[in-house]
Amino acid sequence: MDGEKKSSPVSDVGAWAMNVISSVGIIMANKQLMSSSGYAFSFATTLTGFHFAVTALVGMISNATGLSAAKHVPLWELIWFSIVANMSIAGMNFSLMLNSVGFYQISKLSMIPVVCVMEWILHNKKYTNEVKMSVVVVVIGVGVCTVTDVKVNAKGFICACVAVFSTSLQQISIGSLQKKYSIGSFELLSRTAPIQAGSLLVLGPIVDYFLSQKLILDYSFTFGTILFILLSCSLAVFCNVSQYLCIGRFSAVSFQVLGHMKTVCVLTLGWLLFDSELTFKNILGMAVAIFGMVIYSWAVELEKQGHSKIAKNSLTEEEFRLLKERIDSSPLKDAELAITTKV
């Protein structure tokens, strides 16, 4: 897994497909699990703790059987990362509770420019005009098809800011930690998942009580609830692994931009499976978003070609310098050089 950066296009598509399918699947499963028309399991933060507990268990089994290797990452980095990741989860849940759905969607859309700015500040990363333009098109498209009523209050705004900042920082940190410690995506996930699972299972019921005014101990578990929790946890393993895979192979910005394909899929499946309303505005927004994603893919490829040309030109200049040094230090006479240049 160390060579994820040198991956083939087929495996890149596979990583994206795994992320989209597992993410859409987990949203559909959680909708049935948490909606009032389903099993009314309204403990989202605790459920996330279950997700990471199962992911940690899979990681431990993988390490024990030799399918993956446990690599060293300093404990303080793992704890710091887990705090940021848990702030992201709690912030998103509180933002959804305190704000309107419209403002919640706007806050999620703002992650793309926030990630761009943070990567510029932290890693001095620059973006071409084509990439910037495509990001704007995607944001407009997803905004058109998802943003409806926009109401905001002071507490909700603060929670949304915390959620956006911590989520953006978490996604940037995934790629940074993989590069810094030459660790594969699954190896990193297996190191962070136990810490996140433990903290979320302890703090999750408290956070959920503030969100729903309900205690998980008072909930009556049925066979259907347990079945959907297990389904949600199983999909979460694939979702978590594919998130680390995608960010490790590409970038946090690419993950955010192409990740909005999940929004399009969720809206479409909601219309097909749950009789959700799909208006002309939704369809128009989805078309614009998909168009923006196509432009983004083209812009990123164009950027790669530009970097490749720069690298080639730099190599040529270096070769020219070395050649010039060899000529200057050679014992050839001026007359011989003149003859050589004429040939």
mmCIF file of C-alpha atoms in Angstrom:
data_model
loop_
_atom_site.group_PDB
_atom_site.id
_atom_site.type_symbol
_atom_site.label_atom_id
_atom_site.label_comp_id
_atom_site.label_asym_id
_atom_site.label_seq_id
_atom_site.Cartn_x
_atom_site.Cartn_y
_atom_site.Cartn_z
ATOM 1 C CA MET A 1 0.000 0.000 0.000
ATOM 2 C CA ASP A 2 2.989 2.292 0.136
ATOM 3 C CA GLY A 3 2.931 2.786 -3.587
ATOM 4 C CA GLU A 4 -0.522 4.220 -3.782
ATOM 5 C CA LYS A 5 0.711 7.336 -5.493
ATOM 6 C CA LYS A 6 2.088 5.268 -8.368
ATOM 7 C CA SER A 7 -1.263 3.683 -8.990
ATOM 8 C CA SER A 8 -2.854 2.721 -12.272
ATOM 9 C CA PRO A 9 -5.903 4.550 -13.686
ATOM 10 C CA VAL A 10 -7.987 1.387 -13.174
ATOM 11 C CA SER A 11 -7.210 1.257 -9.448
ATOM 12 C CA ASP A 12 -7.853 5.022 -9.177
ATOM 13 C CA VAL A 13 -11.321 4.557 -10.669
ATOM 14 C CA GLY A 14 -11.845 1.590 -8.344
ATOM 15 C CA ALA A 15 -11.014 3.739 -5.297
ATOM 16 C CA TRP A 16 -13.449 6.464 -6.381
ATOM 17 C CA ALA A 17 -16.143 3.895 -7.199
ATOM 18 C CA MET A 18 -15.726 2.253 -3.777
ATOM 19 C CA ASN A 19 -16.070 5.639 -2.073
ATOM 20 C CA VAL A 20 -19.135 6.727 -4.050
ATOM 21 C CA ILE A 21 -20.951 3.377 -3.739
ATOM 22 C CA SER A 22 -20.186 2.890 -0.029
ATOM 23 C CA SER A 23 -20.982 6.529 0.828
ATOM 24 C CA VAL A 24 -24.301 6.505 -1.023
ATOM 25 C CA GLY A 25 -25.093 3.080 0.461
ATOM 26 C CA ILE A 26 -24.398 4.239 4.017
ATOM 27 C CA ILE A 27 -26.567 7.341 3.523
ATOM 28 C CA MET A 28 -29.449 5.170 2.306
ATOM 29 C CA ALA A 29 -28.987 2.696 5.210
ATOM 30 C CA ASN A 30 -28.766 5.495 7.785
ATOM 31 C CA LYS A 31 -31.850 7.157 6.321
ATOM 32 C CA GLN A 32 -33.836 3.995 7.002
ATOM 33 C CA LEU A 33 -32.188 3.559 10.412
ATOM 34 C CA MET A 34 -32.564 7.126 11.673
ATOM 35 C CA SER A 35 -35.726 8.486 10.046
ATOM 36 C CA SER A 36 -38.990 8.604 11.974
ATOM 37 C CA SER A 37 -40.580 6.442 9.274
ATOM 38 C CA GLY A 38 -37.803 3.866 9.793
ATOM 39 C CA TYR A 39 -36.294 2.759 13.095
ATOM 40 C CA ALA A 40 -35.924 6.267 14.631
ATOM 41 C CA PHE A 41 -32.371 5.592 15.861
ATOM 42 C CA SER A 42 -31.406 9.250 16.418
ATOM 43 C CA PHE A 43 -27.923 8.727 17.862
ATOM 44 C CA ALA A 44 -25.702 9.802 14.971
ATOM 45 C CA THR A 45 -22.487 10.453 16.926
ATOM 46 C CA THR A 46 -22.688 7.138 18.789
ATOM 47 C CA LEU A 47 -23.374 5.376 15.481
ATOM 48 C CA THR A 48 -20.172 6.917 14.114
ATOM 49 C CA GLY A 49 -18.403 5.443 17.156
ATOM 50 C CA PHE A 50 -19.776 2.022 16.157
ATOM 51 C CA HIS A 51 -18.461 2.632 12.622
ATOM 52 C CA PHE A 52 -14.911 3.290 13.819
ATOM 53 C CA ALA A 53 -15.063 0.402 16.315
ATOM 54 C CA VAL A 54 -15.796 -2.045 13.476
ATOM 55 C CA THR A 55 -13.148 -0.362 11.279
ATOM 56 C CA ALA A 56 -10.607 -0.696 14.115
ATOM 57 C CA LEU A 57 -11.536 -4.385 14.536
ATOM 58 C CA VAL A 58 -11.005 -5.013 10.813
ATOM 59 C CA GLY A 59 -7.630 -3.250 11.041
ATOM 60 C CA MET A 60 -6.545 -5.369 14.005
ATOM 61 C CA ILE A 61 -7.554 -8.592 12.229
ATOM 62 C CA SER A 62 -5.706 -7.462 9.091
ATOM 63 C CA ASN A 63 -2.540 -6.717 11.084
ATOM 64 C CA ALA A 64 -2.788 -10.003 13.035
ATOM 65 C CA THR A 65 -3.158 -12.085 9.862
ATOM 66 C CA GLY A 66 -0.321 -10.275 8.076
ATOM 67 C CA LEU A 67 -2.517 -8.728 5.378
ATOM 68 C CA SER A 68 -1.254 -5.308 6.460
ATOM 69 C CA ALA A 69 1.658 -4.081 8.552
ATOM 70 C CA ALA A 70 1.429 -1.826 11.595
ATOM 71 C CA LYS A 71 3.656 1.190 10.984
ATOM 72 C CA HIS A 72 4.862 3.729 13.520
ATOM 73 C CA VAL A 73 3.164 7.105 13.786
ATOM 74 C CA PRO A 74 3.820 9.188 16.932
ATOM 75 C CA LEU A 75 0.979 8.900 19.454
ATOM 76 C CA TRP A 76 0.599 12.665 19.795
ATOM 77 C CA GLU A 77 -0.024 12.945 16.014
ATOM 78 C CA LEU A 78 -2.683 10.223 16.188
ATOM 79 C CA ILE A 79 -4.398 11.894 19.169
ATOM 80 C CA TRP A 80 -4.248 15.311 17.495
ATOM 81 C CA PHE A 81 -5.711 13.903 14.277
ATOM 82 C CA SER A 82 -8.478 12.089 16.191
ATOM 83 C CA ILE A 83 -9.427 15.288 18.061
ATOM 84 C CA VAL A 84 -9.715 17.182 14.762
ATOM 85 C CA ALA A 85 -11.718 14.337 13.169
ATOM 86 C CA ASN A 86 -14.091 14.105 16.149
ATOM 87 C CA MET A 87 -14.575 17.882 16.131
ATOM 88 C CA SER A 88 -15.548 17.520 12.474
ATOM 89 C CA ILE A 89 -18.180 14.868 13.267
ATOM 90 C CA ALA A 90 -19.636 16.701 16.273
ATOM 91 C CA GLY A 91 -19.520 20.060 14.478
ATOM 92 C CA MET A 92 -21.414 18.687 11.473
ATOM 93 C CA ASN A 93 -24.100 17.159 13.704
ATOM 94 C CA PHE A 94 -24.543 20.365 15.729
ATOM 95 C CA SER A 95 -24.535 22.465 12.547
ATOM 96 C CA LEU A 96 -27.350 20.344 11.091
ATOM 97 C CA MET A 97 -29.319 20.642 14.343
ATOM 98 C CA LEU A 98 -28.925 24.417 14.832
ATOM 99 C CA ASN A 99 -29.065 25.637 11.212
ATOM 100 C CA SER A 100 -31.536 25.266 8.390
ATOM 101 C CA VAL A 101 -30.827 22.535 5.816
ATOM 102 C CA GLY A 102 -30.023 25.250 3.268
ATOM 103 C CA PHE A 103 -27.288 26.846 5.392
ATOM 104 C CA TYR A 104 -25.950 23.404 6.301
ATOM 105 C CA GLN A 105 -25.537 22.640 2.585
ATOM 106 C CA ILE A 106 -23.843 26.005 2.008
ATOM 107 C CA SER A 107 -21.386 25.273 4.823
ATOM 108 C CA LYS A 108 -20.558 21.898 3.201
ATOM 109 C CA LEU A 109 -20.014 23.603 -0.162
ATOM 110 C CA SER A 110 -17.673 26.132 1.452
ATOM 111 C CA MET A 111 -15.253 23.315 2.274
ATOM 112 C CA ILE A 112 -13.820 23.334 -1.265
ATOM 113 C CA PRO A 113 -12.549 26.954 -1.170
ATOM 114 C CA VAL A 114 -11.520 26.505 2.496
ATOM 115 C CA VAL A 115 -9.441 23.420 1.603
ATOM 116 C CA CYS A 116 -7.854 25.366 -1.295
ATOM 117 C CA VAL A 117 -6.911 28.274 1.007
ATOM 118 C CA MET A 118 -5.615 25.962 3.753
ATOM 119 C CA GLU A 119 -3.474 23.964 1.302
ATOM 120 C CA TRP A 120 -2.096 27.248 -0.015
ATOM 121 C CA ILE A 121 -1.248 28.417 3.545
ATOM 122 C CA LEU A 122 0.060 25.067 4.868
ATOM 123 C CA HIS A 123 1.726 23.620 1.757
ATOM 124 C CA ASN A 124 2.109 26.661 -0.544
ATOM 125 C CA LYS A 125 -0.002 24.846 -3.139
ATOM 126 C CA LYS A 126 -1.109 26.923 -6.122
ATOM 127 C CA TYR A 127 -4.040 26.262 -8.472
ATOM 128 C CA THR A 128 -4.459 27.100 -12.142
ATOM 129 C CA ASN A 129 -7.261 29.347 -13.390
ATOM 130 C CA GLU A 130 -8.911 26.299 -15.010
ATOM 131 C CA VAL A 131 -9.055 24.458 -11.670
ATOM 132 C CA LYS A 132 -10.462 27.538 -9.906
ATOM 133 C CA MET A 133 -13.105 27.968 -12.611
ATOM 134 C CA SER A 134 -14.186 24.317 -12.424
ATOM 135 C CA VAL A 135 -14.456 24.493 -8.612
ATOM 136 C CA VAL A 136 -16.770 27.512 -8.931
ATOM 137 C CA VAL A 137 -18.956 25.658 -11.476
ATOM 138 C CA VAL A 138 -19.247 22.604 -9.176
ATOM 139 C CA VAL A 139 -20.130 24.765 -6.146
ATOM 140 C CA ILE A 140 -22.800 26.629 -8.143
ATOM 141 C CA GLY A 141 -24.274 23.395 -9.511
ATOM 142 C CA VAL A 142 -24.478 21.605 -6.157
ATOM 143 C CA GLY A 143 -25.754 24.803 -4.545
ATOM 144 C CA VAL A 144 -28.578 25.104 -7.081
ATOM 145 C CA CYS A 145 -29.758 21.517 -6.554
ATOM 146 C CA THR A 146 -29.418 21.345 -2.740
ATOM 147 C CA VAL A 147 -29.767 24.798 -1.157
ATOM 148 C CA THR A 148 -33.338 25.789 -0.338
ATOM 149 C CA ASP A 149 -34.211 27.855 2.733
ATOM 150 C CA VAL A 150 -31.238 29.639 4.293
ATOM 151 C CA LYS A 151 -31.608 30.588 7.961
ATOM 152 C CA VAL A 152 -28.689 31.175 10.280
ATOM 153 C CA ASN A 153 -28.127 32.015 13.937
ATOM 154 C CA ALA A 154 -25.026 32.811 15.995
ATOM 155 C CA LYS A 155 -24.622 29.360 17.621
ATOM 156 C CA GLY A 156 -25.299 27.559 14.362
ATOM 157 C CA PHE A 157 -22.827 29.772 12.487
ATOM 158 C CA ILE A 158 -20.062 29.043 15.030
ATOM 159 C CA CYS A 159 -20.742 25.278 14.839
ATOM 160 C CA ALA A 160 -20.696 25.431 11.031
ATOM 161 C CA CYS A 161 -17.340 27.284 11.070
ATOM 162 C CA VAL A 162 -15.850 24.704 13.462
ATOM 163 C CA ALA A 163 -17.206 21.856 11.302
ATOM 164 C CA VAL A 164 -15.872 23.305 8.029
ATOM 165 C CA PHE A 165 -12.445 24.159 9.473
ATOM 166 C CA SER A 166 -11.946 20.816 11.256
ATOM 167 C CA THR A 167 -13.224 18.729 8.313
ATOM 168 C CA SER A 168 -10.959 20.557 5.874
ATOM 169 C CA LEU A 169 -7.967 20.212 8.209
ATOM 170 C CA GLN A 170 -8.701 16.508 8.770
ATOM 171 C CA GLN A 171 -8.805 15.757 5.041
ATOM 172 C CA ILE A 172 -5.569 17.668 4.390
ATOM 173 C CA SER A 173 -3.934 15.881 7.339
ATOM 174 C CA ILE A 174 -4.751 12.432 5.897
ATOM 175 C CA GLY A 175 -2.588 13.117 2.849
ATOM 176 C CA SER A 176 0.110 14.887 4.901
ATOM 177 C CA LEU A 177 0.487 12.024 7.400
ATOM 178 C CA GLN A 178 0.684 9.432 4.611
ATOM 179 C CA LYS A 179 3.494 11.373 2.920
ATOM 180 C CA LYS A 180 5.300 12.268 6.162
ATOM 181 C CA TYR A 181 5.501 8.718 7.502
ATOM 182 C CA SER A 182 5.356 6.800 4.170
ATOM 183 C CA ILE A 183 2.333 4.934 5.433
ATOM 184 C CA GLY A 184 -0.469 3.427 3.367
ATOM 185 C CA SER A 185 -4.076 4.512 3.653
ATOM 186 C CA PHE A 186 -5.327 1.383 5.425
ATOM 187 C CA GLU A 187 -2.340 1.326 7.803
ATOM 188 C CA LEU A 188 -3.038 4.945 8.814
ATOM 189 C CA LEU A 189 -6.744 4.251 9.237
ATOM 190 C CA SER A 190 -6.044 1.212 11.418
ATOM 191 C CA ARG A 191 -3.925 3.432 13.706
ATOM 192 C CA THR A 192 -6.457 6.277 14.037
ATOM 193 C CA ALA A 193 -9.693 4.232 14.143
ATOM 194 C CA PRO A 194 -9.232 2.758 17.681
ATOM 195 C CA ILE A 195 -8.653 6.223 19.195
ATOM 196 C CA GLN A 196 -11.656 7.688 17.379
ATOM 197 C CA ALA A 197 -13.829 4.703 18.302
ATOM 198 C CA GLY A 198 -12.964 4.916 22.009
ATOM 199 C CA SER A 199 -13.503 8.668 22.253
ATOM 200 C CA LEU A 200 -16.739 8.656 20.234
ATOM 201 C CA LEU A 201 -18.250 5.744 22.158
ATOM 202 C CA VAL A 202 -17.572 7.636 25.412
ATOM 203 C CA LEU A 203 -18.548 11.150 24.285
ATOM 204 C CA GLY A 204 -21.082 10.176 21.591
ATOM 205 C CA PRO A 205 -24.028 9.423 23.919
ATOM 206 C CA ILE A 206 -23.476 12.801 25.646
ATOM 207 C CA VAL A 207 -23.385 14.690 22.338
ATOM 208 C CA ASP A 208 -26.443 12.806 21.088
ATOM 209 C CA TYR A 209 -28.357 13.659 24.262
ATOM 210 C CA PHE A 210 -27.774 17.369 23.625
ATOM 211 C CA LEU A 211 -28.836 16.892 19.997
ATOM 212 C CA SER A 212 -31.976 14.784 20.495
ATOM 213 C CA GLN A 213 -32.763 14.969 24.237
ATOM 214 C CA LYS A 214 -32.789 11.158 24.214
ATOM 215 C CA LEU A 215 -30.577 8.586 25.933
ATOM 216 C CA ILE A 216 -29.364 5.608 23.942
ATOM 217 C CA LEU A 217 -29.932 3.408 27.027
ATOM 218 C CA ASP A 218 -33.658 4.154 26.753
ATOM 219 C CA TYR A 219 -33.830 3.053 23.109
ATOM 220 C CA SER A 220 -35.558 -0.274 22.413
ATOM 221 C CA PHE A 221 -33.320 -2.239 20.046
ATOM 222 C CA THR A 222 -35.107 -4.537 17.593
ATOM 223 C CA PHE A 223 -33.737 -7.124 15.182
ATOM 224 C CA GLY A 224 -34.260 -4.663 12.318
ATOM 225 C CA THR A 225 -32.327 -1.923 14.139
ATOM 226 C CA ILE A 226 -29.379 -4.219 14.869
ATOM 227 C CA LEU A 227 -29.393 -5.456 11.270
ATOM 228 C CA PHE A 228 -29.244 -1.924 9.856
ATOM 229 C CA ILE A 229 -26.570 -0.876 12.383
ATOM 230 C CA LEU A 230 -24.421 -3.812 11.227
ATOM 231 C CA LEU A 231 -25.086 -2.901 7.582
ATOM 232 C CA SER A 232 -24.175 0.735 8.290
ATOM 233 C CA CYS A 233 -20.966 -0.324 10.091
ATOM 234 C CA SER A 234 -19.965 -2.679 7.260
ATOM 235 C CA LEU A 235 -20.439 0.056 4.658
ATOM 236 C CA ALA A 236 -18.550 2.485 6.924
ATOM 237 C CA VAL A 237 -15.440 0.278 6.728
ATOM 238 C CA PHE A 238 -15.409 0.582 2.923
ATOM 239 C CA CYS A 239 -16.294 4.277 3.151
ATOM 240 C CA ASN A 240 -13.443 5.046 5.594
ATOM 241 C CA VAL A 241 -10.873 2.968 3.695
ATOM 242 C CA SER A 242 -11.833 4.507 0.339
ATOM 243 C CA GLN A 243 -11.694 8.050 1.790
ATOM 244 C CA TYR A 244 -8.110 7.522 2.936
ATOM 245 C CA LEU A 245 -7.306 5.820 -0.378
ATOM 246 C CA CYS A 246 -8.688 8.670 -2.486
ATOM 247 C CA ILE A 247 -7.055 11.476 -0.492
ATOM 248 C CA GLY A 248 -3.767 9.544 -0.406
ATOM 249 C CA ARG A 249 -3.823 9.080 -4.184
ATOM 250 C CA PHE A 250 -5.139 12.500 -5.176
ATOM 251 C CA SER A 251 -5.748 15.511 -2.915
ATOM 252 C CA ALA A 252 -8.266 16.865 -0.420
ATOM 253 C CA VAL A 253 -9.605 19.276 -3.065
ATOM 254 C CA SER A 254 -10.140 16.475 -5.605
ATOM 255 C CA PHE A 255 -11.877 14.431 -2.911
ATOM 256 C CA GLN A 256 -14.234 17.343 -2.168
ATOM 257 C CA VAL A 257 -14.978 18.186 -5.819
ATOM 258 C CA LEU A 258 -15.537 14.681 -7.167
ATOM 259 C CA GLY A 259 -17.135 13.730 -3.852
ATOM 260 C CA HIS A 260 -20.122 15.884 -4.809
ATOM 261 C CA MET A 261 -20.985 13.117 -7.266
ATOM 262 C CA LYS A 262 -22.322 11.433 -4.112
ATOM 263 C CA THR A 263 -24.768 14.328 -3.661
ATOM 264 C CA VAL A 264 -26.056 13.778 -7.194
ATOM 265 C CA CYS A 265 -26.388 10.016 -6.571
ATOM 266 C CA VAL A 266 -28.176 10.544 -3.231
ATOM 267 C CA LEU A 267 -30.713 12.921 -4.803
ATOM 268 C CA THR A 268 -31.338 10.504 -7.676
ATOM 269 C CA LEU A 269 -31.675 7.426 -5.431
ATOM 270 C CA GLY A 270 -33.870 9.370 -3.013
ATOM 271 C CA TRP A 271 -36.210 10.065 -5.921
ATOM 272 C CA LEU A 272 -36.106 6.432 -7.106
ATOM 273 C CA LEU A 273 -36.309 4.631 -3.739
ATOM 274 C CA PHE A 274 -37.932 7.038 -1.286
ATOM 275 C CA ASP A 275 -40.263 9.058 -3.560
ATOM 276 C CA SER A 276 -38.348 12.274 -2.809
ATOM 277 C CA GLU A 277 -39.300 15.236 -4.971
ATOM 278 C CA LEU A 278 -36.977 15.911 -7.917
ATOM 279 C CA THR A 279 -37.662 19.314 -9.436
ATOM 280 C CA PHE A 280 -36.349 20.979 -12.597
ATOM 281 C CA LYS A 281 -34.100 23.060 -10.298
ATOM 282 C CA ASN A 282 -32.568 19.860 -8.868
ATOM 283 C CA ILE A 283 -31.982 18.402 -12.344
ATOM 284 C CA LEU A 284 -30.471 21.662 -13.636
ATOM 285 C CA GLY A 285 -28.164 21.895 -10.608
ATOM 286 C CA MET A 286 -27.047 18.270 -10.986
ATOM 287 C CA ALA A 287 -26.283 18.829 -14.691
ATOM 288 C CA VAL A 288 -24.192 21.932 -13.878
ATOM 289 C CA ALA A 289 -22.373 20.066 -11.077
ATOM 290 C CA ILE A 290 -21.530 17.117 -13.343
ATOM 291 C CA PHE A 291 -20.357 19.549 -16.040
ATOM 292 C CA GLY A 292 -18.137 21.218 -13.418
ATOM 293 C CA MET A 293 -16.674 17.851 -12.385
ATOM 294 C CA VAL A 294 -15.823 17.087 -16.021
ATOM 295 C CA ILE A 295 -14.112 20.494 -16.323
ATOM 296 C CA TYR A 296 -12.252 19.844 -13.057
ATOM 297 C CA SER A 297 -10.957 16.479 -14.318
ATOM 298 C CA TRP A 298 -9.786 18.165 -17.527
ATOM 299 C CA ALA A 299 -8.190 21.041 -15.566
ATOM 300 C CA VAL A 300 -6.305 18.674 -13.261
ATOM 301 C CA GLU A 301 -5.021 16.686 -16.252
ATOM 302 C CA LEU A 302 -3.959 19.953 -17.901
ATOM 303 C CA GLU A 303 -2.153 20.943 -14.704
ATOM 304 C CA LYS A 304 -0.338 17.589 -14.605
ATOM 305 C CA GLN A 305 0.787 18.044 -18.217
ATOM 306 C CA GLY A 306 2.048 21.528 -17.350
ATOM 307 C CA HIS A 307 4.054 20.176 -14.409
ATOM 308 C CA SER A 308 5.423 17.428 -16.647
ATOM 309 C CA LYS A 309 6.605 19.968 -19.238
ATOM 310 C CA ILE A 310 8.231 22.101 -16.537
ATOM 311 C CA ALA A 311 10.035 19.019 -15.203
ATOM 312 C CA LYS A 312 11.255 18.146 -18.697
ATOM 313 C CA ASN A 313 12.424 21.713 -19.336
ATOM 314 C CA SER A 314 14.226 21.789 -15.993
ATOM 315 C CA LEU A 315 15.960 18.518 -16.855
ATOM 316 C CA THR A 316 17.001 19.885 -20.226
ATOM 317 C CA GLU A 317 18.478 23.006 -18.606
ATOM 318 C CA GLU A 318 20.360 20.854 -16.105
ATOM 319 C CA GLU A 319 21.688 18.647 -18.878
ATOM 320 C CA PHE A 320 22.689 21.758 -20.828
ATOM 321 C CA ARG A 321 24.571 23.116 -17.796
ATOM 322 C CA LEU A 322 26.444 19.835 -17.284
ATOM 323 C CA LEU A 323 27.264 19.655 -20.988
ATOM 324 C CA LYS A 324 28.572 23.238 -20.937
ATOM 325 C CA GLU A 325 30.769 22.456 -17.916
ATOM 326 C CA ARG A 326 32.208 19.421 -19.687
ATOM 327 C CA ILE A 327 32.943 21.445 -22.810
ATOM 328 C CA ASP A 328 34.552 24.273 -20.812
ATOM 329 C CA SER A 329 36.768 21.812 -18.957
ATOM 330 C CA SER A 330 37.704 19.773 -22.049
ATOM 331 C CA PRO A 331 41.212 20.162 -23.645
ATOM 332 C CA LEU A 332 39.781 20.803 -27.138
ATOM 333 C CA LYS A 333 41.189 23.791 -28.907
ATOM 334 C CA ASP A 334 39.091 26.617 -30.307
ATOM 335 C CA ALA A 335 39.734 25.467 -33.850
ATOM 336 C CA GLU A 336 38.523 21.955 -33.109
ATOM 337 C CA LEU A 337 35.378 23.356 -31.456
ATOM 338 C CA ALA A 338 34.729 25.464 -34.534
ATOM 339 C CA ILE A 339 34.991 22.400 -36.796
ATOM 340 C CA THR A 340 32.682 20.429 -34.504
ATOM 341 C CA THR A 341 30.016 23.131 -34.594
ATOM 342 C CA LYS A 342 30.052 23.233 -38.389
ATOM 343 C CA VAL A 343 29.460 19.481 -38.742
#
